[in-house]
């Protein structure tokens, strides 16, 4: 498999799989907590953070830019929660508004950056659709450095996180600081988004959070199994996507990964035991046949 | 003839108005995120229509994109209708998949022609005046004609179906019993959103379409309770964001579409903070004034309880309020002053006593 021996391809494949696994795992909590689209809004909102980080520091190393992205995404998420809490604007409108406004501001900053005479600005635009082909080893370490602590936090607070994901009211009545854990989970989501920005870009990032979780949910009712499955699905889709896009010219890795993930999700929705649509239909037919004495 | 600068502003204003009209109902019906989905998936409609007709000006483009918008909504409803996935997650599943297909088709089959993902997402309003066609013998920018068409269409649809839309938005159950099909109204609105998105798309980019559809109506929603006023305000706010965004962009030499979205966001932020009744500041002021009114009532009650007893000299001293009612000194002084000003309490030496008016108030409590 040259996917793992060729240096460039190895980085692309490993990086994408790392991203798929981490975002798939962390996306589960967003989907369970009915915040699937928060990831979409936050990934768009990260754009001005990237541009500002570059403008302020003049650096193009992944840590600086991703830190800027994380801060912007977090600001967007907090503003969003504040809008929904303090006004009559519902969360759908608040999400769409924040997404578009932050992204628009990001474009303003990007167009400003592009007029700067420095050569280092090249490549900032790749954050729009991602550029998996440009992943280098340093990016992989950045992913691990951001994703590792996020995963560790989830592991440490597993019982609390589990309870809050399923029933925040019960968690509150048991005296858990639910608000604090919500901020923690939002922060973890930000980490997942930030990791994916370079590979699949701000536009398609939401799919990497939502699709693995939805696919995994169909196969199990246990959260432990679900998060592991989602991580597996994410990594598998990333592997398939990286493999397919290595086959042909002009097959951008990000969109191919998203399509592979969508296919896995569609298959899960159709054939997963107990829940899948085809499964349910098949069982109905069986019952009907049994009922007819066959 | 208009100068290119005026033409750009005119295009922006018309598109802002055209987006605001369906946007009002998207916000009120809690479907704002569908505009996000649609504005991404119309790209697939454009690409497919382009691959079939080999032209970016064919009418097929409109049919294709409007159909794609409706297909998007239908797919989202089908996925969430299976009850396996919630609606928000369904949106997040459907549009990235369709958008990915569009991106791959573009990079694989259309080479580097006019249609590239950047311009579709970001738009380039500054170039809009160079793309011209003739209408009735007058040479006009294409974006102006298409945007104007979308505006007129949306205005006509709104005028024709205003009552139905209003009813279906605020009382869907009643609308259904009266025989208005919610599905027809829903898909009609979605078709209008898709058509508006595709006309605006080329000039301002898909993200600004979302900004112009959602931000002005959301801002107007904070300012008024009446639907006709909300529609009018949304159009006005959208137009203001477009014009101010244009001038900001020229001033700093940055992306016009991005600056318009930013101004729309600043407008919303201002309304969120300073709206007359619903703004954060107004809410805080109302909260304070309620608290003070309550405190004045407490004061009158306290004085009434103690005014005829022997310890009135102690109990009715302002310093005592600080101890017994646990009021911070500054707050206690403010409340006493407020009660004096409204003629409920007056000072006799060091001691406070009720006026007739204050006694009446305290008895009523």
Tab-separated table of C-alpha atoms in Angstrom, chain B:
chain	number	residue	atom	x	y	z
B	1	UNK	CA	-26.176	55.663	-18.262
B	2	UNK	CA	-25.220	54.699	-14.768
B	3	UNK	CA	-21.622	54.526	-13.715
B	4	UNK	CA	-20.354	51.050	-12.716
B	5	UNK	CA	-20.220	52.159	-9.071
B	6	UNK	CA	-23.862	53.157	-9.069
B	7	UNK	CA	-24.751	49.962	-10.853
B	8	UNK	CA	-22.988	47.861	-8.216
B	9	UNK	CA	-24.872	49.659	-5.463
B	10	UNK	CA	-28.153	49.299	-7.297
B	11	UNK	CA	-27.572	45.565	-7.758
B	12	UNK	CA	-26.696	45.195	-4.079
B	13	UNK	CA	-29.777	47.104	-2.968
B	14	UNK	CA	-32.110	45.122	-5.201
B	15	UNK	CA	-30.663	41.791	-4.111
B	16	UNK	CA	-30.839	42.803	-0.455
B	17	UNK	CA	-34.522	43.650	-0.854
B	18	UNK	CA	-35.222	40.478	-2.822
B	19	UNK	CA	-33.579	38.349	-0.099
B	20	UNK	CA	-35.329	40.095	2.790
B	21	UNK	CA	-38.851	39.246	1.600
B	22	UNK	CA	-38.677	35.429	1.819
B	23	UNK	CA	-36.194	35.795	4.686
B	24	UNK	CA	-38.872	37.215	6.983
B	25	UNK	CA	-40.849	34.002	6.711
B	26	UNK	CA	-37.783	31.808	7.017
B	27	UNK	CA	-36.985	33.449	10.339
B	28	UNK	CA	-40.568	33.398	11.602
B	29	UNK	CA	-41.091	29.778	10.563
B	30	UNK	CA	-37.796	28.734	12.156
B	31	UNK	CA	-36.325	27.501	8.925
B	32	UNK	CA	-33.395	29.850	8.637
B	33	UNK	CA	-30.895	27.011	8.415
B	34	UNK	CA	-32.627	25.713	5.310
B	35	UNK	CA	-31.366	28.850	3.591
B	36	UNK	CA	-27.882	27.683	4.502
B	37	UNK	CA	-28.558	24.292	2.955
B	38	UNK	CA	-30.224	25.693	-0.158
B	39	UNK	CA	-27.621	28.334	-0.813
B	40	UNK	CA	-24.988	25.590	-0.840
B	41	UNK	CA	-26.877	23.042	-2.904
B	42	UNK	CA	-27.984	25.429	-5.659
B	43	UNK	CA	-24.358	25.084	-6.730
B	44	UNK	CA	-25.124	21.509	-7.746
B	45	UNK	CA	-28.120	22.719	-9.734
B	46	UNK	CA	-25.956	25.256	-11.511
B	47	UNK	CA	-23.263	22.705	-12.311
B	48	UNK	CA	-25.693	20.083	-13.606
B	49	UNK	CA	-27.546	22.631	-15.730
B	50	UNK	CA	-24.231	23.911	-17.036
B	51	UNK	CA	-23.016	20.430	-17.933
B	52	UNK	CA	-26.233	19.795	-19.852
B	53	UNK	CA	-26.576	23.127	-21.619
B	54	UNK	CA	-22.935	24.196	-21.749
B	55	UNK	CA	-23.886	27.757	-20.964
B	56	UNK	CA	-24.205	29.850	-17.851
B	57	UNK	CA	-26.962	32.004	-19.321
B	58	UNK	CA	-29.479	29.362	-20.268
B	59	UNK	CA	-32.924	29.320	-18.667
B	60	UNK	CA	-32.206	25.727	-17.731
B	61	UNK	CA	-30.018	27.165	-14.994
B	62	UNK	CA	-33.016	28.581	-13.204
B	63	UNK	CA	-35.077	25.461	-13.590
B	64	UNK	CA	-32.169	23.326	-12.416
B	65	UNK	CA	-31.361	25.379	-9.364
B	66	UNK	CA	-34.928	25.946	-8.278
B	67	UNK	CA	-35.471	22.205	-8.595
B	68	UNK	CA	-32.291	21.528	-6.627
B	69	UNK	CA	-33.480	23.791	-3.816
B	70	UNK	CA	-36.753	21.923	-3.613
B	71	UNK	CA	-34.955	18.574	-3.823
B	72	UNK	CA	-32.743	19.658	-0.920
B	73	UNK	CA	-35.734	20.478	1.239
B	74	UNK	CA	-37.426	17.248	0.210
B	75	UNK	CA	-34.329	15.191	1.020
B	76	UNK	CA	-33.975	16.852	4.420
B	77	UNK	CA	-37.612	16.082	5.162
B	78	UNK	CA	-37.262	12.532	3.960
B	79	UNK	CA	-34.218	11.887	6.126
B	80	UNK	CA	-35.744	13.484	9.207
B	81	UNK	CA	-39.128	11.893	8.377
B	82	UNK	CA	-37.552	8.464	8.799
B	83	UNK	CA	-37.368	9.342	12.496
B	84	UNK	CA	-33.834	8.035	12.600
B	85	UNK	CA	-32.280	11.493	12.454
B	86	UNK	CA	-33.355	14.828	13.881
B	87	UNK	CA	-34.080	17.651	11.481
B	88	UNK	CA	-30.994	19.719	12.245
B	89	UNK	CA	-28.743	16.719	11.773
B	90	UNK	CA	-30.617	15.896	8.567
B	91	UNK	CA	-29.761	19.331	7.182
B	92	UNK	CA	-26.153	18.754	8.162
B	93	UNK	CA	-26.133	15.420	6.342
B	94	UNK	CA	-27.807	16.452	3.111
B	95	UNK	CA	-26.194	19.679	2.066
B	96	UNK	CA	-22.502	18.773	2.521
B	97	UNK	CA	-23.095	15.657	0.412
B	98	UNK	CA	-24.742	17.581	-2.438
B	99	UNK	CA	-22.192	20.363	-2.159
B	100	UNK	CA	-19.322	17.874	-2.319
B	101	UNK	CA	-20.737	16.397	-5.513
B	102	UNK	CA	-20.928	19.885	-6.982
B	103	UNK	CA	-17.343	20.734	-5.994
B	104	UNK	CA	-16.034	17.493	-7.512
B	105	UNK	CA	-18.021	17.959	-10.729
B	106	UNK	CA	-16.685	21.469	-11.070
B	107	UNK	CA	-13.066	20.541	-10.558
B	108	UNK	CA	-13.334	17.485	-12.802
B	109	UNK	CA	-15.422	18.530	-15.751
B	110	UNK	CA	-15.636	22.245	-16.070
B	111	UNK	CA	-11.963	23.099	-15.886
B	112	UNK	CA	-11.262	26.680	-15.084
B	113	UNK	CA	-14.121	28.382	-16.841
B	114	UNK	CA	-16.127	31.110	-15.227
B	115	UNK	CA	-17.662	28.671	-12.793
B	116	UNK	CA	-15.316	28.099	-9.894
B	117	UNK	CA	-16.159	27.304	-6.319
B	118	UNK	CA	-14.536	30.436	-4.967
B	119	UNK	CA	-16.658	32.841	-6.948
B	120	UNK	CA	-19.797	30.875	-6.197
B	121	UNK	CA	-19.195	30.939	-2.473
B	122	UNK	CA	-17.792	34.404	-2.283
B	123	UNK	CA	-19.219	36.222	-5.276
B	124	UNK	CA	-17.588	39.203	-6.835
B	125	UNK	CA	-19.928	42.112	-6.947
B	126	UNK	CA	-17.297	44.441	-8.330
B	127	UNK	CA	-17.297	42.504	-11.624
B	128	UNK	CA	-21.072	42.410	-11.961
B	129	UNK	CA	-21.296	45.510	-14.217
B	130	UNK	CA	-19.041	43.901	-16.828
B	131	UNK	CA	-21.427	41.044	-17.483
B	132	UNK	CA	-24.145	42.725	-19.516
B	133	UNK	CA	-27.130	41.748	-21.580
B	134	UNK	CA	-29.721	43.762	-23.466
B	135	UNK	CA	-33.276	44.023	-22.285
B	136	UNK	CA	-35.790	45.966	-24.394
B	137	UNK	CA	-32.962	47.656	-26.187
B	138	UNK	CA	-31.282	48.834	-23.002
B	139	UNK	CA	-27.867	47.514	-22.096
B	140	UNK	CA	-27.944	46.428	-18.437
B	141	UNK	CA	-25.844	44.256	-16.125
B	142	UNK	CA	-27.143	40.703	-16.014
B	143	UNK	CA	-27.155	40.658	-12.206
B	144	UNK	CA	-29.339	43.762	-12.171
B	145	UNK	CA	-31.953	42.206	-14.443
B	146	UNK	CA	-31.959	38.861	-12.652
B	147	UNK	CA	-31.988	40.457	-9.215
B	148	UNK	CA	-34.793	42.775	-10.287
B	149	UNK	CA	-36.699	39.784	-11.596
B	150	UNK	CA	-36.316	37.969	-8.274
B	151	UNK	CA	-37.416	41.054	-6.371
B	152	UNK	CA	-40.509	41.534	-8.534
B	153	UNK	CA	-41.367	37.855	-8.359
B	154	UNK	CA	-41.017	37.774	-4.574
B	155	UNK	CA	-43.048	40.957	-4.187
B	156	UNK	CA	-45.834	39.567	-6.382
B	157	UNK	CA	-45.864	36.245	-4.542
B	158	UNK	CA	-45.948	38.057	-1.210
B	159	UNK	CA	-48.812	40.288	-2.328
B	160	UNK	CA	-50.808	37.362	-3.705
B	161	UNK	CA	-50.313	34.968	-0.813
B	162	UNK	CA	-49.809	37.368	2.074
B	163	UNK	CA	-52.829	36.199	4.029
B	164	UNK	CA	-52.093	32.527	3.472
B	165	UNK	CA	-48.437	32.940	4.425
B	166	UNK	CA	-49.307	34.884	7.532
B	167	UNK	CA	-51.851	32.345	8.674
B	168	UNK	CA	-49.664	29.347	7.870
B	169	UNK	CA	-46.787	30.974	9.751
B	170	UNK	CA	-48.603	31.963	12.919
B	171	UNK	CA	-51.336	29.333	13.093
B	172	UNK	CA	-50.527	26.341	10.913
B	173	UNK	CA	-53.329	24.257	12.416
B	174	UNK	CA	-55.979	26.837	11.562
B	175	UNK	CA	-54.500	27.295	8.108
B	176	UNK	CA	-54.768	23.566	7.502
B	177	UNK	CA	-58.392	23.399	8.666
B	178	UNK	CA	-59.256	26.338	6.427
B	179	UNK	CA	-57.944	24.319	3.522
B	180	UNK	CA	-54.595	25.982	2.793
B	181	UNK	CA	-52.206	23.182	2.169
B	182	UNK	CA	-49.176	23.743	4.426
B	183	UNK	CA	-47.093	21.694	2.002
B	184	UNK	CA	-47.871	23.981	-0.944
B	185	UNK	CA	-47.069	27.098	1.059
B	186	UNK	CA	-43.903	25.477	2.400
B	187	UNK	CA	-42.611	24.359	-0.967
B	188	UNK	CA	-43.711	27.604	-2.595
B	189	UNK	CA	-41.630	29.527	-0.086
B	190	UNK	CA	-38.696	27.182	-0.626
B	191	UNK	CA	-38.922	27.628	-4.392
B	192	UNK	CA	-38.855	31.367	-3.907
B	193	UNK	CA	-35.829	31.030	-1.624
B	194	UNK	CA	-34.016	28.877	-4.191
B	195	UNK	CA	-34.784	31.228	-7.073
B	196	UNK	CA	-33.639	34.207	-5.058
B	197	UNK	CA	-30.510	32.340	-4.017
B	198	UNK	CA	-29.577	31.503	-7.598
B	199	UNK	CA	-30.074	35.028	-8.874
B	200	UNK	CA	-28.138	36.505	-5.993
B	201	UNK	CA	-25.531	33.788	-6.010
B	202	UNK	CA	-23.567	34.911	-8.996
B	203	UNK	CA	-23.244	38.474	-7.810
B	204	UNK	CA	-22.902	38.243	-4.066
B	205	UNK	CA	-22.022	34.611	-3.342
B	206	UNK	CA	-23.942	32.040	-1.364
B	207	UNK	CA	-22.803	33.077	2.097
B	208	UNK	CA	-23.998	36.640	1.623
B	209	UNK	CA	-27.322	35.251	0.441
B	210	UNK	CA	-27.715	33.675	3.879
B	211	UNK	CA	-26.646	36.880	5.587
B	212	UNK	CA	-29.116	38.978	3.603
B	213	UNK	CA	-31.945	36.489	4.081
B	214	UNK	CA	-31.540	36.018	7.808
B	215	UNK	CA	-29.831	39.015	9.417
B	216	UNK	CA	-32.215	41.840	8.376
B	217	UNK	CA	-35.401	39.932	9.298
B	218	UNK	CA	-33.840	38.808	12.593
B	219	UNK	CA	-32.939	42.434	13.319
B	220	UNK	CA	-36.438	43.608	12.422
B	221	UNK	CA	-37.916	40.876	14.615
B	222	UNK	CA	-36.233	42.514	17.606
B	223	UNK	CA	-37.732	45.878	16.725
B	224	UNK	CA	-41.384	45.188	16.026
B	225	UNK	CA	-44.267	42.809	16.653
B	226	UNK	CA	-46.252	43.571	13.530
B	227	UNK	CA	-45.699	41.555	10.369
B	228	UNK	CA	-46.147	44.374	7.799
B	229	UNK	CA	-43.721	46.551	9.740
B	230	UNK	CA	-41.293	43.665	10.062
B	231	UNK	CA	-41.312	43.148	6.296
B	232	UNK	CA	-40.764	46.844	5.638
B	233	UNK	CA	-38.026	47.104	8.251
B	234	UNK	CA	-36.277	43.998	6.924
B	235	UNK	CA	-36.089	45.481	3.441
B	236	UNK	CA	-34.858	48.798	4.818
B	237	UNK	CA	-32.229	47.142	7.020
B	238	UNK	CA	-31.074	44.928	4.179
B	239	UNK	CA	-30.712	47.936	1.894
B	240	UNK	CA	-28.846	49.858	4.580
B	241	UNK	CA	-26.465	46.935	5.136
B	242	UNK	CA	-25.864	46.671	1.391
B	243	UNK	CA	-25.083	50.342	0.942
B	244	UNK	CA	-22.991	50.776	4.066
B	245	UNK	CA	-21.173	47.539	3.276
B	246	UNK	CA	-20.383	48.798	-0.194
B	247	UNK	CA	-18.830	52.001	1.093
B	248	UNK	CA	-16.898	50.255	3.860
B	249	UNK	CA	-15.541	47.839	1.267
B	250	UNK	CA	-14.499	50.687	-1.001
B	251	UNK	CA	-12.942	52.599	1.841
B	252	UNK	CA	-10.768	49.692	3.020
B	253	UNK	CA	-10.513	48.038	-0.396
B	254	UNK	CA	-11.857	44.677	0.806
B	255	UNK	CA	-14.452	42.106	-0.283
B	256	UNK	CA	-17.781	43.845	-0.966
B	257	UNK	CA	-19.937	40.816	-0.183
B	258	UNK	CA	-18.038	40.191	3.042
B	259	UNK	CA	-18.380	43.814	4.113
B	260	UNK	CA	-22.141	43.727	3.491
B	261	UNK	CA	-22.505	40.597	5.615
B	262	UNK	CA	-20.394	42.244	8.317
B	263	UNK	CA	-22.556	45.381	8.298
B	264	UNK	CA	-25.698	43.241	8.488
B	265	UNK	CA	-24.170	41.553	11.520
B	266	UNK	CA	-23.248	44.859	13.129
B	267	UNK	CA	-26.819	46.028	12.575
B	268	UNK	CA	-28.121	42.936	14.295
B	269	UNK	CA	-25.663	43.332	17.144
B	270	UNK	CA	-26.786	46.936	17.654
B	271	UNK	CA	-30.445	45.899	17.733
B	272	UNK	CA	-29.652	43.032	20.077
B	273	UNK	CA	-28.011	45.470	22.491
B	274	UNK	CA	-30.082	48.616	22.064
B	275	UNK	CA	-33.516	47.677	20.712
B	276	UNK	CA	-36.114	49.849	22.488
B	277	UNK	CA	-37.908	47.066	24.340
B	278	UNK	CA	-36.123	43.815	23.613
B	279	UNK	CA	-32.535	44.982	23.642
B	280	UNK	CA	-30.144	43.847	26.358
B	281	UNK	CA	-29.826	47.396	27.676
B	282	UNK	CA	-33.584	47.981	27.697
B	283	UNK	CA	-34.107	44.665	29.467
B	284	UNK	CA	-31.543	45.590	32.097
B	285	UNK	CA	-33.146	48.993	32.611
B	286	UNK	CA	-36.601	47.441	32.919
B	287	UNK	CA	-35.233	44.951	35.391
B	288	UNK	CA	-33.710	47.729	37.478
B	289	UNK	CA	-36.812	49.837	37.390
B	290	UNK	CA	-38.944	46.877	38.473
B	291	UNK	CA	-36.567	46.205	41.323
B	292	UNK	CA	-36.655	49.811	42.451
B	293	UNK	CA	-40.429	49.980	42.304
B	294	UNK	CA	-40.628	46.876	44.421
B	295	UNK	CA	-38.136	48.318	46.885
B	296	UNK	CA	-40.166	51.515	47.236
B	297	UNK	CA	-43.224	49.411	48.000
B	298	UNK	CA	-41.231	47.522	50.623
B	299	UNK	CA	-40.167	50.829	52.132
B	300	UNK	CA	-43.718	52.119	52.419
B	301	UNK	CA	-44.853	48.840	53.968
B	302	UNK	CA	-42.020	48.941	56.458
B	303	UNK	CA	-42.861	52.497	57.438
B	304	UNK	CA	-46.559	51.680	57.748
B	305	UNK	CA	-45.809	48.812	60.116
B	306	UNK	CA	-43.705	50.959	62.383
B	307	UNK	CA	-45.121	54.474	62.137
B	308	UNK	CA	-47.475	54.303	65.131
B	309	UNK	CA	-45.269	52.131	67.340
B	310	UNK	CA	-42.906	53.487	69.947
B	311	UNK	CA	-39.723	52.519	68.161
B	312	UNK	CA	-40.544	54.603	65.090
B	313	UNK	CA	-37.539	56.818	65.727
B	314	UNK	CA	-35.228	53.835	65.266
B	315	UNK	CA	-37.154	51.722	62.801
B	316	UNK	CA	-37.852	54.580	60.419
B	317	UNK	CA	-34.329	55.922	60.309
B	318	UNK	CA	-32.728	55.510	56.878
B	319	UNK	CA	-29.687	53.831	58.438
B	320	UNK	CA	-31.915	51.139	59.878
B	321	UNK	CA	-33.127	50.184	56.402
B	322	UNK	CA	-29.591	49.222	55.546
B	323	UNK	CA	-29.545	46.778	58.414
B	324	UNK	CA	-33.022	45.369	58.467
B	325	UNK	CA	-33.787	45.154	54.749
B	326	UNK	CA	-30.147	44.362	53.967
B	327	UNK	CA	-29.928	47.046	51.355
B	328	UNK	CA	-26.542	48.382	50.341
B	329	UNK	CA	-26.264	52.019	51.503
B	330	UNK	CA	-26.189	53.469	47.977
B	331	UNK	CA	-29.261	51.497	47.018
B	332	UNK	CA	-31.118	52.508	50.183
B	333	UNK	CA	-30.368	56.182	49.535
B	334	UNK	CA	-31.544	55.889	45.939
B	335	UNK	CA	-34.782	54.222	47.006
B	336	UNK	CA	-35.484	56.807	49.710
B	337	UNK	CA	-34.818	59.564	47.198
B	338	UNK	CA	-37.096	57.920	44.675
B	339	UNK	CA	-39.878	57.531	47.243
B	340	UNK	CA	-39.494	61.174	48.264
B	341	UNK	CA	-39.587	62.340	44.662
B	342	UNK	CA	-42.807	60.492	43.974
B	343	UNK	CA	-44.350	62.014	47.078
B	344	UNK	CA	-44.789	58.794	49.031
B	345	UNK	CA	-42.372	59.563	51.842
B	346	UNK	CA	-41.074	62.706	53.469
B	347	UNK	CA	-38.359	63.399	56.018
B	348	UNK	CA	-39.072	64.715	59.483
B	349	UNK	CA	-35.711	65.449	60.973
B	350	UNK	CA	-33.810	62.164	60.790
B	351	UNK	CA	-36.867	60.010	60.507
B	352	UNK	CA	-38.873	59.032	57.452
B	353	UNK	CA	-42.625	59.089	57.498
B	354	UNK	CA	-45.335	58.303	55.017
B	355	UNK	CA	-47.395	60.886	53.220
B	356	UNK	CA	-51.125	60.269	52.736
B	357	UNK	CA	-50.356	59.010	49.277
B	358	UNK	CA	-47.669	56.641	50.585
B	359	UNK	CA	-49.970	55.312	53.277
B	360	UNK	CA	-52.671	54.641	50.699
B	361	UNK	CA	-50.185	52.779	48.539
B	362	UNK	CA	-48.943	50.672	51.439
B	363	UNK	CA	-52.486	49.783	52.506
B	364	UNK	CA	-53.337	48.722	48.972
B	365	UNK	CA	-50.471	46.313	48.923
